[in-house]
PDB file of C-alpha atoms and ligand atoms in Angstrom:
ATOM      1  CA  MET A   1     -87.066-140.897 -35.757  1.00 43.00           C
ATOM      2  CA  ARG A   2     -83.950-139.289 -34.397  1.00 45.00           C
ATOM      3  CA  GLN A   3     -81.497-137.687 -36.753  1.00 41.00           C
ATOM      4  CA  GLY A   4     -77.987-138.967 -37.332  1.00 41.00           C
ATOM      5  CA  GLN A   5     -77.114-142.613 -37.074  1.00 41.00           C
ATOM      6  CA  THR A   6     -80.662-143.904 -37.172  1.00 63.00           C
ATOM      7  CA  SER A   7     -81.163-142.450 -40.643  1.00 82.00           C
ATOM      8  CA  LEU A   8     -78.674-144.925 -42.082  1.00 92.00           C
ATOM      9  CA  ARG A   9     -79.901-147.088 -44.900  1.00 92.00           C
ATOM     10  CA  ILE A  10     -78.742-150.098 -46.828  1.00 94.00           C
ATOM     11  CA  ASN A  11     -76.101-149.204 -49.468  1.00 94.00           C
ATOM     12  CA  ASP A  12     -74.994-146.099 -47.576  1.00 95.00           C
ATOM     13  CA  GLN A  13     -71.282-145.442 -47.409  1.00 95.00           C
ATOM     14  CA  VAL A  14     -70.323-145.248 -43.770  1.00 96.00           C
ATOM     15  CA  GLU A  15     -67.161-144.658 -41.784  1.00 97.00           C
ATOM     16  CA  VAL A  16     -66.423-146.660 -38.670  1.00 97.00           C
ATOM     17  CA  ILE A  17     -65.721-144.300 -35.759  1.00 96.00           C
ATOM     18  CA  ALA A  18     -64.837-146.792 -33.045  1.00 94.00           C
ATOM     19  CA  GLY A  19     -63.331-150.221 -32.598  1.00 91.00           C
ATOM     20  CA  LYS A  20     -60.684-152.132 -34.512  1.00 91.00           C
ATOM     21  CA  ASP A  21     -61.865-150.898 -37.909  1.00 96.00           C
ATOM     22  CA  LYS A  22     -61.967-147.245 -36.868  1.00 97.00           C
ATOM     23  CA  GLY A  23     -61.466-144.926 -39.833  1.00 97.00           C
ATOM     24  CA  ARG A  24     -62.414-147.514 -42.439  1.00 97.00           C
ATOM     25  CA  VAL A  25     -65.217-146.928 -44.898  1.00 97.00           C
ATOM     26  CA  GLY A  26     -67.643-149.460 -46.284  1.00 97.00           C
ATOM     27  CA  LYS A  27     -71.102-149.984 -47.675  1.00 97.00           C
ATOM     28  CA  ILE A  28     -74.001-151.068 -45.484  1.00 97.00           C
ATOM     29  CA  LEU A  29     -75.200-154.508 -46.497  1.00 97.00           C
ATOM     30  CA  ARG A  30     -77.854-155.145 -43.846  1.00 97.00           C
ATOM     31  CA  ILE A  31     -79.448-153.263 -40.996  1.00 96.00           C
ATOM     32  CA  ASP A  32     -81.195-154.705 -37.971  1.00 95.00           C
ATOM     33  CA  ARG A  33     -83.091-151.709 -36.640  1.00 92.00           C
ATOM     34  CA  SER A  34     -84.429-153.459 -33.553  1.00 94.00           C
ATOM     35  CA  LYS A  35     -80.905-154.343 -32.431  1.00 95.00           C
ATOM     36  CA  LYS A  36     -79.448-151.112 -33.842  1.00 95.00           C
ATOM     37  CA  ARG A  37     -76.772-153.067 -35.641  1.00 96.00           C
ATOM     38  CA  ALA A  38     -75.566-153.040 -39.223  1.00 97.00           C
ATOM     39  CA  VAL A  39     -73.411-155.291 -41.348  1.00 98.00           C
ATOM     40  CA  VAL A  40     -70.908-153.287 -43.365  1.00 98.00           C
ATOM     41  CA  GLU A  41     -68.951-154.608 -46.313  1.00 97.00           C
ATOM     42  CA  ARG A  42     -65.478-155.828 -45.235  1.00 96.00           C
ATOM     43  CA  ILE A  43     -65.827-154.220 -41.796  1.00 97.00           C
ATOM     44  CA  ASN A  44     -65.512-156.163 -38.550  1.00 96.00           C
ATOM     45  CA  MET A  45     -64.440-159.312 -40.346  1.00 95.00           C
ATOM     46  CA  ILE A  46     -64.454-162.473 -38.319  1.00 94.00           C
ATOM     47  CA  ARG A  47     -63.074-165.873 -39.189  1.00 93.00           C
ATOM     48  CA  LYS A  48     -65.549-168.648 -38.895  1.00 90.00           C
ATOM     49  CA  HIS A  49     -64.877-172.306 -38.993  1.00 88.00           C
ATOM     50  CA  GLN A  50     -67.190-174.052 -41.382  1.00 85.00           C
ATOM     51  CA  LYS A  51     -67.775-177.696 -40.717  1.00 85.00           C
ATOM     52  CA  PRO A  52     -66.963-180.027 -43.569  1.00 86.00           C
ATOM     53  CA  ILE A  53     -69.899-181.337 -45.558  1.00 82.00           C
ATOM     54  CA  ASP A  54     -68.114-184.630 -45.993  1.00 85.00           C
ATOM     55  CA  ALA A  55     -66.450-186.165 -42.912  1.00 83.00           C
ATOM     56  CA  ASN A  56     -63.363-186.983 -44.993  1.00 85.00           C
ATOM     57  CA  GLN A  57     -62.918-183.372 -46.044  1.00 84.00           C
ATOM     58  CA  PRO A  58     -61.154-180.819 -43.889  1.00 86.00           C
ATOM     59  CA  GLY A  59     -63.223-177.963 -42.508  1.00 86.00           C
ATOM     60  CA  GLN A  60     -62.892-174.549 -44.032  1.00 88.00           C
ATOM     61  CA  MET A  61     -62.123-171.184 -42.552  1.00 90.00           C
ATOM     62  CA  ILE A  62     -64.343-168.514 -43.981  1.00 91.00           C
ATOM     63  CA  ASP A  63     -64.191-164.786 -43.449  1.00 94.00           C
ATOM     64  CA  ARG A  64     -67.437-162.957 -42.972  1.00 94.00           C
ATOM     65  CA  GLU A  65     -68.669-159.667 -41.623  1.00 96.00           C
ATOM     66  CA  ALA A  66     -69.984-159.396 -38.085  1.00 96.00           C
ATOM     67  CA  SER A  67     -72.455-156.664 -37.293  1.00 97.00           C
ATOM     68  CA  VAL A  68     -71.408-153.288 -35.900  1.00 96.00           C
ATOM     69  CA  HIS A  69     -73.486-151.140 -33.583  1.00 96.00           C
ATOM     70  CA  ILE A  70     -75.050-148.290 -35.538  1.00 95.00           C
ATOM     71  CA  SER A  71     -73.686-145.725 -33.070  1.00 94.00           C
ATOM     72  CA  ASN A  72     -70.197-146.665 -34.270  1.00 96.00           C
ATOM     73  CA  LEU A  73     -71.008-145.719 -37.857  1.00 96.00           C
ATOM     74  CA  LYS A  74     -71.203-142.326 -39.506  1.00 95.00           C
ATOM     75  CA  LEU A  75     -72.656-141.583 -42.892  1.00 95.00           C
ATOM     76  CA  VAL A  76     -70.196-140.476 -45.573  1.00 96.00           C
ATOM     77  CA  CYS A  77     -71.658-137.887 -47.931  1.00 95.00           C
ATOM     78  CA  PRO A  78     -71.132-138.994 -51.548  1.00 92.00           C
ATOM     79  CA  GLU A  79     -70.735-135.335 -52.554  1.00 94.00           C
ATOM     80  CA  CYS A  80     -68.229-133.899 -50.060  1.00 95.00           C
ATOM     81  CA  ALA A  81     -66.812-137.327 -49.047  1.00 93.00           C
ATOM     82  CA  GLU A  82     -66.845-136.443 -45.369  1.00 94.00           C
ATOM     83  CA  THR A  83     -68.689-137.920 -42.434  1.00 94.00           C
ATOM     84  CA  VAL A  84     -71.701-135.701 -42.044  1.00 93.00           C
ATOM     85  CA  ARG A  85     -74.957-135.173 -40.286  1.00 92.00           C
ATOM     86  CA  THR A  86     -78.045-135.286 -42.404  1.00 92.00           C
ATOM     87  CA  GLY A  87     -81.209-133.280 -42.490  1.00 93.00           C
ATOM     88  CA  ILE A  88     -84.525-134.090 -44.098  1.00 91.00           C
ATOM     89  CA  LYS A  89     -85.996-132.340 -47.104  1.00 91.00           C
ATOM     90  CA  PHE A  90     -89.309-132.881 -48.841  1.00 91.00           C
ATOM     91  CA  LEU A  91     -89.338-132.892 -52.627  1.00 88.00           C
ATOM     92  CA  GLU A  92     -92.131-131.415 -54.767  1.00 92.00           C
ATOM     93  CA  ASP A  93     -93.727-134.854 -55.110  1.00 92.00           C
ATOM     94  CA  GLY A  94     -93.745-135.269 -51.327  1.00 89.00           C
ATOM     95  CA  ALA A  95     -90.871-137.724 -51.240  1.00 87.00           C
ATOM     96  CA  LYS A  96     -88.623-137.405 -48.219  1.00 88.00           C
ATOM     97  CA  VAL A  97     -84.901-137.244 -48.897  1.00 89.00           C
ATOM     98  CA  ARG A  98     -81.831-136.799 -46.767  1.00 93.00           C
ATOM     99  CA  VAL A  99     -79.595-133.810 -47.293  1.00 95.00           C
ATOM    100  CA  CYS A 100     -76.002-133.300 -46.225  1.00 96.00           C
ATOM    101  CA  LYS A 101     -75.793-130.612 -43.572  1.00 95.00           C
ATOM    102  CA  LYS A 102     -72.297-129.749 -44.723  1.00 96.00           C
ATOM    103  CA  CYS A 103     -72.610-129.291 -48.485  1.00 96.00           C
ATOM    104  CA  GLY A 104     -76.379-129.397 -48.935  1.00 95.00           C
ATOM    105  CA  ALA A 105     -76.310-132.289 -51.404  1.00 94.00           C
ATOM    106  CA  THR A 106     -79.237-134.669 -51.555  1.00 92.00           C
ATOM    107  CA  ILE A 107     -78.090-138.088 -50.377  1.00 91.00           C
ATOM    108  CA  GLU A 108     -79.911-140.702 -52.365  1.00 80.00           C
ATOM    109  CA  THR A 109     -79.528-144.340 -51.582  1.00 67.00           C
ATOM    110  CA  ALA A 110     -79.023-146.726 -54.440  1.00 55.00           C
ATOM    111  CA  LYS A 111     -81.909-149.143 -54.809  1.00 51.00           C
ATOM    112  CA  ASN A 112     -81.219-152.755 -54.048  1.00 44.00           C
TER     113      ASN A 112
HETATM  114 ZN1   ZN B 201     -71.893-133.289 -48.298  1.00 60.03          ZN
END
């Protein structure tokens, strides 16, 4: 696995580095690794028209997130609060964790 963007995981805080939401930060909700796209909380919002359930009811406009290409996202280190590159470190029990290359903090991802 390449370093950088591909190490992103669900619940990571990421900053958008391109597009209309450039500079905004959000939490990753879903990742589609085959398409290299991620859905980030309140990023790349689109308005969708939802058809009414009942023909007599008006349709509804709902806002939802559209996916963003992973290359447009950068991990935000929870320790130094900057967009950083990550390295890999092995713990004593053999578990693999990501570390911030800037401040050296271990970047754990909250469990779902
Ligand atoms: Zn850091």
